[in-house]
Amino acid sequence: MKYPTGRKKRPIKQNRSNLGMTLESDLDVTNNYYLNNNIAVIHKKPTPIQVVNVNYPARNKAKITEAYYKTPSTTDYNGIYKGKYLDFDAKETSAKTSFPLRNIHEHQVEHLRMVKKHGGISFIIVHWKYHDKYFLLPTQIILKYWDNKKGRKSIPYSDFVSYGYEITFSYHPRLDYLKIIDKVYF
Amino acid sequence: MKYPTGRKKRPIKQNRSNLGMTLESDLDVTNNYYLNNNIAVIHKKPTPIQVVNVNYPARNKAKITEAYYKTPSTTDYNGIYKGKYLDFDAKETSAKTSFPLRNIHEHQVEHLRMVKKHGGISFIIVHWKYHDKYFLLPTQIILKYWDNKKGRKSIPYSDFVSYGYEITFSYHPRLDYLKIIDKVYF
């Protein structure tokens, strides 16, 4: 597949362009692989929704007719790996040089902090779409920027390269982040 | 508060009748207590909902106009306590002598089994409304009945009394199930 020269600036996801996958579905596939191969039990939490109205057009079939998305009070993913509690959030960014902290809710940062404090493994996975790279970034690096109220409101890409861990995209499993957990935490 | 004699059969929840609380909200209050006192980080997962239609009547305000409840693929509660992964579901029953296994989805039982296998602490909390008692029942007792395909399709109340652990209802925290986890697992 060839694109006109005008599109050359953005790296073309050669092998993935026809899959139409997002970070969320790549992680779902990865977590299913971990589950089916008895490696870890990690699930994405459902999106929190505030239900306002429900109809019952048919027996046993509730139809929600009014509802709203709520701000999540925790991260999206958690589970157990080698007996350890593991907790993370996944984010995508189109940014080039730094990851804006407004992409993470305050509740989520505080949750990651608490998990770390209680002896769990907590981090974020960020897909840098411009660079087409995936990084696992430990909570301590997020907190370094988050807790510095006078400092910048974003984490530089160079910090992901220096203090984060790149996750290589492959097929089976798609985003093998537990390989990094093995190296860093065990 | 006095009820006419006809209602005597059901034990009257003297102190709680005016609270209108359910097991879910009692556990929410308990988990908030654990969180605020830095004891554990345990949250209820959001109810899984399949969104079919969304409208945008106002800027930045998505209104879901058609959605349906989905069968949960895991349990409702998980988190970290003393560095350990903890996972459970909460159920209420009006039954008198046995807890019907149809109250638990197959996915939930398999999830509890997996968690136990990976070194986590997994169990169910059942509120027996008739007896007005709360029990924590370890996964192994559920599996004993679940895996016996020829056997009964319910867990007798007497098993909750013999092999489970009663959680006393109090005010602060309301259902102190971690006290039992301390005794049994640590």
XYZ file of C-alpha atoms in Angstrom:
372
model
C 0.000 0.000 0.000
C 1.474 3.419 -1.004
C 0.481 6.816 0.295
C 0.996 10.119 -1.549
C 4.129 11.983 -0.391
C 2.087 14.464 1.631
C 1.423 11.813 4.258
C 5.004 10.741 4.703
C 5.464 12.672 7.937
C 3.424 10.239 10.001
C 4.987 6.822 10.281
C 2.781 4.310 8.502
C 1.811 1.323 10.595
C 2.699 -1.138 7.852
C 1.571 -4.364 9.419
C -1.254 -3.001 11.469
C -3.006 -0.622 9.105
C -5.522 -3.232 8.058
C -6.296 -4.407 11.577
C -7.981 -1.200 12.723
C -6.898 -1.960 16.277
C -6.715 0.426 19.173
C -4.591 0.218 22.282
C -7.606 -1.060 24.226
C -8.290 -3.960 21.900
C -4.575 -4.788 21.652
C -4.465 -5.024 25.435
C -7.668 -7.102 25.494
C -6.112 -9.583 23.085
C -2.919 -9.631 25.168
C -4.806 -10.165 28.425
C -6.833 -12.973 26.858
C -3.581 -14.582 25.797
C -2.286 -14.322 29.382
C -5.534 -15.779 30.731
C -5.778 -18.656 28.258
C -2.149 -19.587 28.783
C -2.492 -19.475 32.545
C 0.100 -16.680 32.849
C -1.941 -13.987 34.616
C -5.525 -12.930 35.387
C -5.829 -9.317 34.210
C -9.081 -7.706 33.058
C -10.225 -4.317 31.882
C -12.856 -2.835 34.163
C -16.159 -1.856 32.536
C -16.634 1.832 31.704
C -18.508 3.477 34.588
C -21.986 4.581 33.495
C -24.661 6.396 35.503
C -28.018 4.860 34.623
C -30.961 7.296 34.862
C -33.816 5.515 33.100
C -34.584 1.892 32.346
C -37.504 0.469 30.346
C -38.732 -3.100 30.270
C -40.075 -3.569 26.746
C -39.831 -7.363 27.065
C -39.746 -9.774 29.959
C -36.268 -10.167 31.461
C -34.810 -7.628 29.037
C -34.027 -4.277 30.598
C -33.415 -1.457 28.108
C -31.490 1.530 29.406
C -32.927 4.641 27.766
C -31.000 7.356 29.571
C -27.494 7.122 30.953
C -24.280 9.133 31.147
C -20.580 8.374 31.250
C -18.982 8.931 34.639
C -15.394 9.887 35.458
C -13.549 6.710 36.449
C -12.480 6.572 40.100
C -9.689 4.094 39.469
C -7.573 2.847 36.576
C -8.915 0.638 33.791
C -6.868 -2.528 34.287
C -6.012 -4.682 37.251
C -5.369 -8.263 38.182
C -2.928 -10.796 39.525
C 0.452 -11.907 38.152
C 2.744 -14.363 39.952
C 0.785 -13.754 43.136
C 1.291 -9.979 42.903
C -1.411 -7.312 42.527
C -0.947 -5.399 39.285
C -2.726 -2.165 38.304
C -2.397 0.174 35.347
C -4.019 2.538 32.943
C -3.574 2.741 29.182
C -3.425 6.017 27.260
C -2.946 7.065 23.669
C -1.426 10.344 22.611
C -0.852 12.073 19.298
C 1.735 14.341 20.911
C 5.290 14.405 19.640
C 7.503 15.591 22.482
C 5.567 15.360 25.742
C 2.618 13.570 27.339
C 0.180 16.092 28.874
C -0.786 15.260 32.460
C -4.378 16.317 31.773
C -4.695 12.955 29.997
C -4.789 11.317 33.435
C -7.529 12.051 35.978
C -6.469 13.018 39.484
C -8.342 9.979 40.892
C -6.314 7.710 38.682
C -2.972 9.162 39.777
C -3.971 8.895 43.445
C -5.098 5.314 42.850
C -1.740 4.393 41.255
C 0.027 6.020 44.211
C -2.061 4.063 46.750
C -1.486 0.750 44.969
C 2.289 1.326 44.966
C 2.137 2.238 48.655
C 0.281 -1.003 49.469
C 2.908 -3.124 47.729
C 1.310 -3.561 44.318
C 2.842 -3.028 40.894
C 1.397 0.092 39.246
C 2.219 1.903 36.021
C 0.763 3.349 32.819
C 1.100 2.122 29.254
C 1.234 4.913 26.691
C 0.889 4.514 22.963
C 2.748 7.364 21.244
C 0.896 7.336 17.960
C 3.259 9.801 16.265
C 6.281 7.640 17.061
C 4.242 4.437 16.873
C 5.877 3.260 20.057
C 4.503 1.788 23.272
C 6.038 2.502 26.655
C 5.433 1.215 30.154
C 6.094 4.035 32.627
C 6.344 3.271 36.380
C 4.158 5.302 38.763
C 7.161 6.990 40.396
C 7.954 8.895 37.179
C 4.347 10.112 36.888
C 4.423 11.225 40.533
C 7.703 13.093 39.993
C 5.881 15.434 37.578
C 2.441 15.291 39.205
C 3.689 16.282 42.660
C 5.827 19.120 41.343
C 3.056 21.731 41.320
C 5.296 24.466 40.007
C 6.790 22.297 37.310
C 5.675 21.451 33.807
C 2.293 19.884 33.224
C 3.578 17.138 30.967
C 6.054 14.264 30.912
C 8.699 14.600 28.177
C 9.014 11.840 25.613
C 12.681 11.613 26.542
C 11.660 10.489 30.054
C 9.674 7.632 28.539
C 12.797 6.652 26.610
C 15.126 7.010 29.637
C 12.993 5.829 32.565
C 10.236 3.903 30.834
C 10.376 0.546 29.079
C 9.474 0.064 25.455
C 6.951 -2.668 24.709
C 7.506 -4.170 21.279
C 4.394 -4.801 19.239
C 4.184 -8.384 18.069
C 1.505 -10.911 17.279
C 1.365 -13.447 20.056
C 0.893 -11.810 22.512
C 0.412 -8.408 20.909
C 1.820 -6.178 23.693
C 3.844 -8.374 26.011
C 4.081 -5.966 28.944
C 4.555 -8.768 31.488
C 7.985 -9.431 29.962
C 8.951 -5.980 31.280
C 7.307 -6.630 34.663
C 9.475 -9.752 34.927
C 12.661 -7.764 34.319
C 11.826 -4.764 36.476
C 9.824 -6.142 39.416
C 10.820 -9.805 39.863
C -41.015 0.068 65.990
C -43.541 -2.796 66.272
C -44.875 -4.925 63.493
C -48.183 -6.838 63.506
C -47.769 -10.484 64.533
C -48.171 -11.711 60.967
C -44.721 -10.409 60.114
C -42.952 -12.044 63.033
C -41.507 -14.861 60.940
C -38.901 -12.641 59.349
C -36.311 -11.289 61.745
C -36.642 -7.533 61.950
C -33.465 -5.599 61.283
C -33.892 -3.388 64.329
C -30.996 -1.031 63.923
C -30.818 -1.043 60.184
C -34.461 -0.793 59.131
C -34.256 2.968 58.788
C -31.025 2.949 56.842
C -32.428 1.285 53.746
C -29.003 -0.112 52.994
C -28.183 -2.989 50.725
C -25.200 -5.296 50.813
C -23.618 -3.308 47.989
C -23.800 0.016 49.776
C -22.669 -1.563 53.061
C -19.607 -2.875 51.251
C -19.021 0.484 49.565
C -19.014 2.203 52.946
C -16.673 -0.475 54.321
C -14.280 -0.194 51.379
C -14.236 3.593 51.699
C -13.347 3.160 55.357
C -10.479 0.840 54.383
C -9.298 3.311 51.744
C -9.501 6.422 53.928
C -7.730 4.683 56.799
C -4.998 3.399 54.523
C -5.869 -0.244 55.296
C -6.590 -1.570 51.800
C -7.427 -0.442 48.258
C -10.574 -2.358 47.277
C -13.155 -1.103 44.779
C -16.360 -2.337 43.237
C -16.079 -2.657 39.483
C -18.657 -0.734 37.433
C -21.633 -2.720 36.121
C -20.841 -3.843 32.554
C -23.127 -2.113 30.061
C -23.306 -2.533 26.296
C -23.839 0.908 24.770
C -25.806 0.861 21.479
C -26.724 4.513 20.900
C -25.281 7.827 22.078
C -26.617 11.336 21.437
C -24.808 14.628 21.900
C -27.536 17.086 22.921
C -24.963 19.478 24.395
C -21.264 20.074 23.848
C -19.094 17.667 25.835
C -22.135 15.891 27.238
C -22.775 12.480 25.739
C -26.231 11.061 26.453
C -26.589 7.304 26.115
C -30.072 6.598 24.714
C -29.889 2.852 24.208
C -27.874 0.385 26.247
C -28.213 -3.047 27.839
C -26.827 -4.787 30.898
C -24.196 -7.395 30.104
C -23.340 -10.555 32.045
C -20.250 -9.800 34.145
C -17.120 -11.718 33.112
C -15.495 -11.441 36.521
C -16.493 -10.741 40.114
C -17.588 -7.338 41.380
C -14.841 -6.519 43.883
C -11.071 -6.655 43.801
C -8.067 -4.876 45.163
C -4.973 -5.083 47.290
C -4.597 -5.811 51.015
C -1.218 -6.168 52.747
C 0.408 -6.588 49.362
C -1.926 -9.461 48.436
C -4.421 -9.573 45.567
C -7.963 -9.982 46.889
C -11.059 -10.800 44.817
C -14.676 -11.529 45.718
C -18.302 -11.303 44.827
C -21.215 -10.286 47.058
C -24.617 -11.969 46.923
C -27.902 -11.640 48.763
C -30.350 -14.471 49.235
C -33.815 -14.792 50.755
C -33.351 -18.549 51.032
C -33.580 -20.266 54.413
C -31.608 -23.485 54.165
C -29.420 -23.388 51.068
C -27.766 -20.953 48.664
C -28.663 -21.823 45.049
C -25.623 -22.009 42.766
C -27.588 -20.345 39.965
C -26.999 -17.101 41.918
C -23.391 -17.194 40.676
C -22.484 -17.007 36.975
C -20.147 -19.653 35.607
C -17.658 -16.913 34.591
C -17.527 -15.716 38.163
C -16.811 -19.152 39.590
C -14.079 -19.746 37.008
C -12.629 -16.333 37.813
C -12.538 -17.104 41.558
C -10.871 -20.427 40.754
C -8.209 -18.743 38.566
C -7.450 -16.111 41.201
C -6.959 -18.781 43.858
C -4.709 -20.743 41.484
C -2.541 -17.651 40.879
C -2.014 -17.089 44.584
C -4.715 -14.519 45.297
C -7.321 -14.534 48.056
C -10.784 -15.236 46.635
C -14.167 -15.771 48.245
C -17.825 -14.711 48.244
C -19.733 -12.704 50.815
C -23.356 -13.780 51.195
C -26.061 -11.898 53.039
C -28.676 -14.363 54.265
C -31.599 -12.006 54.570
C -33.852 -14.502 56.349
C -31.252 -15.118 59.057
C -29.928 -11.557 58.802
C -26.404 -12.923 58.842
C -23.365 -12.263 56.673
C -20.859 -14.981 55.812
C -17.538 -15.023 54.013
C -17.196 -18.343 52.175
C -13.806 -19.349 50.692
C -13.686 -20.369 47.019
C -12.786 -23.989 47.834
C -16.219 -24.587 49.393
C -17.985 -23.164 46.328
C -15.843 -25.363 44.066
C -16.643 -28.454 46.134
C -20.313 -28.090 45.131
C -19.753 -26.528 41.698
C -17.420 -29.287 40.487
C -19.653 -32.085 41.749
C -21.861 -32.225 38.654
C -24.016 -35.032 39.996
C -24.476 -33.403 43.367
C -26.883 -30.782 44.662
C -27.146 -27.420 42.955
C -26.929 -25.392 46.148
C -24.688 -24.870 49.161
C -26.389 -25.670 52.489
C -26.625 -22.946 55.118
C -24.947 -25.343 57.516
C -21.805 -25.251 55.322
C -21.683 -21.483 55.678
C -21.874 -21.953 59.434
C -19.252 -24.748 59.523
C -16.773 -23.736 56.799
C -17.536 -20.064 56.308
C -16.857 -17.122 58.611
C -19.548 -14.888 59.991
C -19.039 -11.158 59.482
C -20.616 -9.139 62.257
C -22.512 -6.052 61.184
C -21.294 -2.962 62.980
C -21.020 0.716 62.284
C -17.395 1.551 61.717
C -16.581 -0.219 59.466
C -19.928 -1.729 58.616
C -18.840 -5.191 57.409
C -15.294 -5.749 58.584
C -14.432 -8.701 56.331
C -10.696 -7.975 56.434
C -10.700 -9.012 60.098
C -11.555 -12.508 58.842
C -8.947 -12.343 56.070
C -6.374 -11.557 58.784
C -7.327 -14.629 60.773
C -7.670 -17.048 57.884
C -5.023 -15.987 55.370
C -2.279 -14.192 57.284
